[in-house]
């Protein structure tokens, strides 16, 4: 089992449980700007520095369900709470007096589940319980405090996640509990491609106890040519972009229960994927599908480390490089830079935030 770099308690009781986590993109490459944001069931937004040191807090009245940090301004954070999205300036942190706020017409107890900001910071996407994927004109929000929004399209059930594809002009991907993954053109407001995971090559199982592949998690690669989806049947699927849309490259049986977290590692020569599940396990996968190749000079180190890190092969050809028994269901998983090194952060149902070493230090060169 890999040891944590650090961990911290988020508080006691259900209200202290964190629904979501985000890391500052650290545009200035300065350790003083390293920040983590967590959104909580009780309505609190909390900021943290390296080591789990509290760095700020503001209280709201509704559960915070999603966060999105600006790609261009490290003090700019978008927060989903209730049926609306607020833009906060972290230099004057307040949920009750945001820089801007936009409300959606959601029914009953419906909530926003995911936010994604375009690399240019011009457009914000949300996914919600009604199944809708909605786009916000962020510049409009800044100018009028009620910027224009419109529904890009809809899933047939809850829309779990949405994400822009970096370096893919006007492209975004979403997934939902209808078991569908949809590729969108945000400028033309058009559905370009979709797949139903219940009918894909990894979606059928003869085991009646296996859950259906409801889509719970989504991650895009830094260059935008890959994205990964975590599903309720314990699988993770990696897709690559094509001229006609996308194709499924790899399907892995990762967890004994739902795969609720996926995260493609940034700045890697070959694709590595973190997965987390309701079974309390964390895995690091090589999803390049290139079996039998000596990828790097680290192969000798892998042989020396096999007593600590067992390399397992999935029948898809992917390799599980590292397994961590975290011991709790995960509510969030992100990677980023803290104190000059890359780390993986988790939040869980035990109200803990934990920091693990990066993929490199876990044994992958």
Short mmCIF file of C-alpha atoms in Angstrom, two decimals:
data_model
loop_
_atom_site.label_atom_id
_atom_site.label_comp_id
_atom_site.label_asym_id
_atom_site.label_seq_id
_atom_site.Cartn_x
_atom_site.Cartn_y
_atom_site.Cartn_z
CA UNK A 1 0.00 0.00 0.00
CA UNK A 2 1.30 3.45 -0.91
CA UNK A 3 1.66 5.86 1.99
CA UNK A 4 -0.06 9.22 1.95
CA UNK A 5 2.05 12.36 1.84
CA UNK A 6 -0.46 13.88 4.24
CA UNK A 7 -4.12 13.80 5.16
CA UNK A 8 -6.50 16.03 7.06
CA UNK A 9 -9.94 15.76 8.62
CA UNK A 10 -12.63 17.90 6.99
CA UNK A 11 -14.86 17.97 10.07
CA UNK A 12 -17.53 15.91 11.79
CA UNK A 13 -20.99 15.00 10.58
CA UNK A 14 -22.71 14.88 7.21
CA UNK A 15 -22.54 18.64 6.64
CA UNK A 16 -18.72 18.49 6.70
CA UNK A 17 -18.56 15.84 3.97
CA UNK A 18 -16.97 17.13 0.75
CA UNK A 19 -18.91 16.59 -2.48
CA UNK A 20 -16.22 17.95 -4.80
CA UNK A 21 -12.60 19.04 -4.97
CA UNK A 22 -10.55 21.21 -7.35
CA UNK A 23 -6.92 22.33 -7.53
CA UNK A 24 -5.66 25.74 -8.48
CA UNK A 25 -3.95 25.53 -11.90
CA UNK A 26 -1.07 27.50 -10.34
CA UNK A 27 -0.53 29.80 -13.29
CA UNK A 28 2.35 31.61 -11.62
CA UNK A 29 4.24 28.39 -10.78
CA UNK A 30 4.66 29.78 -7.29
CA UNK A 31 4.22 27.55 -4.24
CA UNK A 32 2.54 30.44 -2.42
CA UNK A 33 -0.38 30.12 -4.86
CA UNK A 34 -0.93 26.38 -4.39
CA UNK A 35 -4.54 26.02 -3.30
CA UNK A 36 -7.17 23.31 -3.02
CA UNK A 37 -10.90 24.02 -2.92
CA UNK A 38 -13.49 21.68 -1.44
CA UNK A 39 -17.28 22.07 -1.61
CA UNK A 40 -19.31 20.63 1.24
CA UNK A 41 -22.77 19.19 1.89
CA UNK A 42 -23.52 21.87 4.49
CA UNK A 43 -22.82 24.69 2.01
CA UNK A 44 -19.27 25.60 3.01
CA UNK A 45 -16.52 26.33 0.49
CA UNK A 46 -13.10 25.72 2.04
CA UNK A 47 -9.63 26.52 0.75
CA UNK A 48 -6.53 24.55 1.70
CA UNK A 49 -2.78 24.93 1.30
CA UNK A 50 -0.20 22.16 1.05
CA UNK A 51 -0.29 19.76 3.97
CA UNK A 52 -4.02 20.28 4.52
CA UNK A 53 -3.53 23.68 6.16
CA UNK A 54 -6.76 25.72 6.20
CA UNK A 55 -6.45 28.82 3.98
CA UNK A 56 -9.95 30.28 3.89
CA UNK A 57 -13.66 29.53 4.15
CA UNK A 58 -17.04 30.95 3.25
CA UNK A 59 -20.47 29.64 4.18
CA UNK A 60 -23.48 29.19 1.95
CA UNK A 61 -26.98 27.86 2.46
CA UNK A 62 -27.02 25.06 -0.14
CA UNK A 63 -24.81 22.04 -0.78
CA UNK A 64 -21.89 22.74 -3.11
CA UNK A 65 -21.89 20.08 -5.82
CA UNK A 66 -19.25 21.13 -8.38
CA UNK A 67 -16.26 23.44 -8.83
CA UNK A 68 -14.35 24.83 -11.82
CA UNK A 69 -11.19 26.93 -11.59
CA UNK A 70 -10.33 29.53 -14.20
CA UNK A 71 -7.59 28.59 -16.69
CA UNK A 72 -6.46 32.22 -16.96
CA UNK A 73 -6.96 33.79 -13.52
CA UNK A 74 -6.00 31.83 -10.41
CA UNK A 75 -8.28 33.93 -8.17
CA UNK A 76 -11.39 33.10 -10.22
CA UNK A 77 -13.48 30.09 -9.12
CA UNK A 78 -16.91 28.92 -10.30
CA UNK A 79 -19.12 27.17 -7.73
CA UNK A 80 -22.30 25.15 -8.32
CA UNK A 81 -24.72 25.23 -5.39
CA UNK A 82 -28.42 24.51 -5.42
CA UNK A 83 -29.77 25.36 -8.86
CA UNK A 84 -27.22 28.06 -9.65
CA UNK A 85 -23.60 28.88 -10.42
CA UNK A 86 -21.66 31.62 -8.64
CA UNK A 87 -18.38 33.16 -9.70
CA UNK A 88 -16.13 33.99 -6.77
CA UNK A 89 -13.05 36.16 -6.46
CA UNK A 90 -10.85 34.38 -3.94
CA UNK A 91 -9.27 37.68 -2.93
CA UNK A 92 -12.69 38.67 -1.52
CA UNK A 93 -14.11 35.26 -0.69
CA UNK A 94 -17.90 35.27 -0.21
CA UNK A 95 -20.68 32.96 -1.34
CA UNK A 96 -23.33 35.45 -0.24
CA UNK A 97 -21.79 38.29 -2.29
CA UNK A 98 -20.36 36.64 -5.42
CA UNK A 99 -18.88 38.51 -8.35
CA UNK A 100 -21.70 37.05 -10.45
CA UNK A 101 -24.47 34.48 -10.12
CA UNK A 102 -26.65 32.64 -12.59
CA UNK A 103 -29.73 30.60 -11.71
CA UNK A 104 -31.10 27.70 -13.73
CA UNK A 105 -34.73 26.66 -13.84
CA UNK A 106 -34.37 23.26 -12.19
CA UNK A 107 -37.33 21.44 -10.69
CA UNK A 108 -37.67 20.26 -7.10
CA UNK A 109 -34.46 18.99 -5.57
CA UNK A 110 -32.56 18.76 -8.88
CA UNK A 111 -28.92 19.85 -8.63
CA UNK A 112 -25.95 20.64 -10.82
CA UNK A 113 -23.50 17.74 -10.91
CA UNK A 114 -20.56 19.01 -12.94
CA UNK A 115 -18.95 22.20 -14.27
CA UNK A 116 -16.35 22.69 -16.99
CA UNK A 117 -14.79 25.94 -18.16
CA UNK A 118 -13.50 26.44 -21.71
CA UNK A 119 -9.71 26.91 -22.00
CA UNK A 120 -10.39 30.49 -23.13
CA UNK A 121 -12.57 31.13 -20.02
CA UNK A 122 -15.33 32.32 -22.35
CA UNK A 123 -17.89 29.54 -21.89
CA UNK A 124 -18.98 27.45 -18.92
CA UNK A 125 -20.79 24.11 -19.22
CA UNK A 126 -22.92 22.40 -16.57
CA UNK A 127 -24.56 18.97 -16.27
CA UNK A 128 -27.59 18.52 -14.02
CA UNK A 129 -30.12 16.07 -12.61
CA UNK A 130 -32.67 16.85 -15.35
CA UNK A 131 -30.21 15.45 -17.90
CA UNK A 132 -29.48 18.84 -19.45
CA UNK A 133 -26.06 20.02 -20.58
CA UNK A 134 -26.19 23.82 -20.39
CA UNK A 135 -23.76 26.45 -21.66
CA UNK A 136 -23.20 29.83 -20.00
CA UNK A 137 -21.73 32.92 -21.62
CA UNK A 138 -19.23 33.72 -18.86
CA UNK A 139 -18.44 37.15 -20.28
CA UNK A 140 -22.14 37.92 -20.19
CA UNK A 141 -22.30 36.87 -16.55
CA UNK A 142 -19.45 39.23 -15.74
CA UNK A 143 -21.11 42.14 -17.48
CA UNK A 144 -24.70 41.76 -16.32
CA UNK A 145 -24.65 39.31 -13.40
CA UNK A 146 -27.21 37.23 -15.31
CA UNK A 147 -25.38 36.21 -18.48
CA UNK A 148 -27.07 34.26 -21.22
CA UNK A 149 -27.39 30.50 -21.03
CA UNK A 150 -28.96 27.86 -23.22
CA UNK A 151 -29.35 24.10 -23.21
CA UNK A 152 -26.80 22.45 -25.44
CA UNK A 153 -28.61 19.10 -25.34
CA UNK A 154 -29.91 16.46 -22.99
CA UNK A 155 -29.37 12.96 -21.67
CA UNK A 156 -32.30 10.62 -21.07
CA UNK A 157 -31.45 10.45 -17.38
CA UNK A 158 -29.25 12.38 -14.92
CA UNK A 159 -26.28 14.05 -16.64
CA UNK A 160 -23.37 13.13 -14.36
CA UNK A 161 -20.38 14.90 -15.91
CA UNK A 162 -19.35 17.27 -18.65
CA UNK A 163 -15.92 18.42 -19.78
CA UNK A 164 -14.38 20.50 -22.53
CA UNK A 165 -11.73 18.74 -24.61
CA UNK A 166 -8.51 20.80 -24.43
CA UNK A 167 -7.01 21.73 -27.79
CA UNK A 168 -10.14 20.45 -29.55
CA UNK A 169 -11.87 23.54 -30.90
CA UNK A 170 -15.43 23.93 -29.55
CA UNK A 171 -15.61 20.30 -28.45
CA UNK A 172 -17.00 18.87 -25.20
CA UNK A 173 -18.01 15.45 -23.91
CA UNK A 174 -20.69 14.47 -21.40
CA UNK A 175 -21.94 11.27 -19.80
CA UNK A 176 -24.92 10.26 -17.71
CA UNK A 177 -26.98 7.65 -15.94
CA UNK A 178 -28.63 6.83 -19.29
CA UNK A 179 -25.36 4.94 -19.94
CA UNK A 180 -24.56 7.28 -22.85
CA UNK A 181 -21.42 9.22 -23.70
CA UNK A 182 -22.06 12.19 -26.01
CA UNK A 183 -19.67 14.39 -27.95
CA UNK A 184 -20.84 17.98 -28.56
CA UNK A 185 -19.86 20.90 -30.76
CA UNK A 186 -20.46 23.82 -28.42
CA UNK A 187 -20.32 26.52 -31.10
CA UNK A 188 -22.72 24.81 -33.52
CA UNK A 189 -24.78 23.48 -30.59
CA UNK A 190 -24.85 20.06 -32.16
CA UNK A 191 -24.49 16.46 -31.00
CA UNK A 192 -21.66 15.00 -33.07
CA UNK A 193 -21.40 11.45 -31.77
CA UNK A 194 -22.71 9.21 -29.02
CA UNK A 195 -22.37 5.69 -27.69
CA UNK A 196 -24.55 3.64 -25.36
CA UNK A 197 -22.24 1.73 -23.00
CA UNK A 198 -24.86 -0.96 -22.45
CA UNK A 199 -24.32 -2.01 -26.04
CA UNK A 200 -20.57 -1.35 -26.35
CA UNK A 201 -17.95 -4.07 -26.34
CA UNK A 202 -17.46 -3.88 -22.57
CA UNK A 203 -21.10 -3.36 -21.63
CA UNK A 204 -22.45 -6.89 -21.60
CA UNK A 205 -21.93 -9.26 -18.68
CA UNK A 206 -23.29 -12.74 -17.98
CA UNK A 207 -23.14 -12.05 -14.22
CA UNK A 208 -26.64 -10.95 -13.06
CA UNK A 209 -25.08 -9.25 -10.01
CA UNK A 210 -23.07 -6.80 -12.11
CA UNK A 211 -24.55 -3.29 -12.12
CA UNK A 212 -25.41 -1.65 -15.44
CA UNK A 213 -22.77 0.71 -16.87
CA UNK A 214 -24.30 3.93 -15.59
CA UNK A 215 -21.74 6.66 -16.23
CA UNK A 216 -20.48 8.26 -13.03
CA UNK A 217 -17.13 9.88 -13.89
CA UNK A 218 -15.31 11.57 -16.75
CA UNK A 219 -11.77 12.80 -17.37
CA UNK A 220 -10.08 14.33 -20.42
CA UNK A 221 -6.39 14.25 -21.28
CA UNK A 222 -4.36 17.44 -21.25
CA UNK A 223 -3.99 17.43 -25.03
CA UNK A 224 -7.67 16.59 -25.56
CA UNK A 225 -7.24 13.54 -27.79
CA UNK A 226 -8.32 11.06 -25.08
CA UNK A 227 -11.10 10.87 -22.52
CA UNK A 228 -12.01 8.26 -19.93
CA UNK A 229 -15.36 7.25 -18.42
CA UNK A 230 -16.01 5.41 -15.14
CA UNK A 231 -19.11 3.21 -15.05
CA UNK A 232 -21.38 1.49 -12.54
CA UNK A 233 -20.36 -2.00 -13.66
CA UNK A 234 -16.85 -1.45 -12.28
CA UNK A 235 -15.28 -0.67 -15.64
CA UNK A 236 -13.32 2.28 -16.97
CA UNK A 237 -13.28 2.96 -20.69
CA UNK A 238 -10.78 5.06 -22.61
CA UNK A 239 -11.83 6.71 -25.87
CA UNK A 240 -9.74 8.48 -28.50
CA UNK A 241 -10.88 11.22 -30.81
CA UNK A 242 -11.38 10.44 -34.51
CA UNK A 243 -12.47 12.43 -37.55
CA UNK A 244 -15.99 11.03 -37.15
CA UNK A 245 -16.21 11.45 -33.40
CA UNK A 246 -14.55 9.00 -31.01
CA UNK A 247 -13.76 5.32 -30.67
CA UNK A 248 -13.43 3.09 -27.62
CA UNK A 249 -9.82 2.01 -27.23
CA UNK A 250 -9.75 0.18 -23.92
CA UNK A 251 -12.28 -1.29 -21.51
CA UNK A 252 -10.93 -2.39 -18.13
CA UNK A 253 -12.62 -4.21 -15.27
CA UNK A 254 -11.19 -2.03 -12.49
CA UNK A 255 -13.35 -2.42 -9.40
CA UNK A 256 -15.69 -4.89 -7.71
CA UNK A 257 -18.33 -2.17 -7.50
CA UNK A 258 -18.96 1.10 -9.37
CA UNK A 259 -16.00 3.03 -10.78
CA UNK A 260 -16.90 6.48 -9.48
CA UNK A 261 -13.65 8.37 -10.14
CA UNK A 262 -11.34 8.55 -13.16
CA UNK A 263 -8.42 10.90 -13.78
CA UNK A 264 -6.05 10.87 -16.75
CA UNK A 265 -2.58 11.91 -15.61
CA UNK A 266 -1.33 15.18 -17.12
CA UNK A 267 2.00 15.64 -18.89
CA UNK A 268 2.63 11.95 -19.55
CA UNK A 269 4.33 10.53 -22.66
CA UNK A 270 2.01 7.53 -22.58
CA UNK A 271 -1.46 7.57 -21.08
CA UNK A 272 -1.87 6.70 -17.40
CA UNK A 273 -5.24 6.58 -15.67
CA UNK A 274 -6.20 6.71 -12.01
CA UNK A 275 -9.46 4.98 -11.09
CA UNK A 276 -11.32 4.97 -7.79
CA UNK A 277 -14.32 2.87 -6.83
CA UNK A 278 -17.01 2.32 -4.26
CA UNK A 279 -14.93 -0.69 -3.15
CA UNK A 280 -12.48 1.75 -1.52
CA UNK A 281 -9.68 0.91 -3.96
CA UNK A 282 -7.45 3.22 -6.01
CA UNK A 283 -5.64 1.92 -9.08
CA UNK A 284 -3.12 3.39 -11.52
CA UNK A 285 -3.35 1.95 -15.05
CA UNK A 286 -1.16 2.06 -18.12
CA UNK A 287 -3.83 2.42 -20.82
CA UNK A 288 -1.48 2.69 -23.79
CA UNK A 289 -2.35 -0.89 -24.75
CA UNK A 290 1.25 -1.49 -25.80
CA UNK A 291 1.99 -4.81 -24.14
CA UNK A 292 5.45 -6.29 -23.90
CA UNK A 293 7.36 -3.13 -24.77
CA UNK A 294 10.17 -1.77 -22.65
CA UNK A 295 8.79 1.79 -22.57
CA UNK A 296 11.56 3.41 -20.57
CA UNK A 297 14.68 2.99 -18.54
CA UNK A 298 12.47 2.58 -15.48
CA UNK A 299 11.76 -1.08 -16.36
CA UNK A 300 14.68 -2.27 -14.22
CA UNK A 301 13.34 -0.27 -11.32
CA UNK A 302 9.93 -1.91 -11.80
CA UNK A 303 11.53 -5.34 -11.48
CA UNK A 304 13.18 -4.29 -8.22
CA UNK A 305 9.92 -2.91 -6.90
CA UNK A 306 7.63 -5.84 -7.66
CA UNK A 307 7.47 -6.77 -4.01
CA UNK A 308 5.82 -3.40 -3.35
CA UNK A 309 3.95 -2.76 -6.60
CA UNK A 310 2.48 -5.75 -8.39
CA UNK A 311 1.93 -5.16 -12.09
CA UNK A 312 -1.29 -6.87 -13.14
CA UNK A 313 -2.56 -7.23 -16.69
CA UNK A 314 -6.20 -6.69 -17.54
CA UNK A 315 -7.64 -8.79 -20.36
CA UNK A 316 -7.86 -5.59 -22.42
CA UNK A 317 -4.06 -5.41 -22.50
CA UNK A 318 -3.93 -2.58 -19.96
CA UNK A 319 -1.65 -2.91 -16.97
CA UNK A 320 -2.50 -2.08 -13.36
CA UNK A 321 0.74 -0.51 -12.15
CA UNK A 322 -0.27 0.34 -8.59
CA UNK A 323 -3.14 -0.60 -6.28
CA UNK A 324 -3.94 1.33 -3.11
CA UNK A 325 -6.39 0.13 -0.47
CA UNK A 326 -7.79 3.52 0.49
CA UNK A 327 -10.50 1.88 2.57
CA UNK A 328 -13.32 4.41 1.97
CA UNK A 329 -15.70 5.29 -0.84
CA UNK A 330 -14.34 8.24 -2.80
CA UNK A 331 -16.25 11.45 -3.49
CA UNK A 332 -13.50 13.07 -5.56
CA UNK A 333 -10.07 12.52 -7.13
CA UNK A 334 -7.82 15.12 -8.79
CA UNK A 335 -4.16 15.53 -9.67
CA UNK A 336 -2.08 18.68 -9.72
CA UNK A 337 0.99 20.50 -8.44
CA UNK A 338 1.59 21.17 -4.76
CA UNK A 339 4.86 22.51 -3.35
CA UNK A 340 6.60 21.89 -6.67
CA UNK A 341 5.61 18.24 -7.02
CA UNK A 342 2.69 16.47 -8.64
CA UNK A 343 0.25 14.83 -6.24
CA UNK A 344 -3.05 12.98 -6.32
CA UNK A 345 -5.74 14.21 -3.92
CA UNK A 346 -8.82 12.33 -2.75
CA UNK A 347 -11.87 13.16 -0.65
CA UNK A 348 -13.93 10.37 0.85
CA UNK A 349 -17.03 9.44 2.84
CA UNK A 350 -15.03 9.42 6.08
CA UNK A 351 -14.59 13.22 5.77
CA UNK A 352 -10.89 12.92 4.99
CA UNK A 353 -8.78 14.61 2.31
CA UNK A 354 -5.65 12.62 1.45
CA UNK A 355 -2.60 13.41 -0.69
CA UNK A 356 -0.73 10.58 -2.43
CA UNK A 357 2.53 10.73 -4.41
CA UNK A 358 2.35 11.31 -8.15
CA UNK A 359 2.36 8.51 -10.74
CA UNK A 360 6.12 8.94 -11.11
CA UNK A 361 6.83 8.42 -7.43
CA UNK A 362 4.34 5.56 -7.21
CA UNK A 363 6.58 3.59 -9.52
CA UNK A 364 5.95 4.71 -13.10
CA UNK A 365 8.81 6.51 -14.81
#
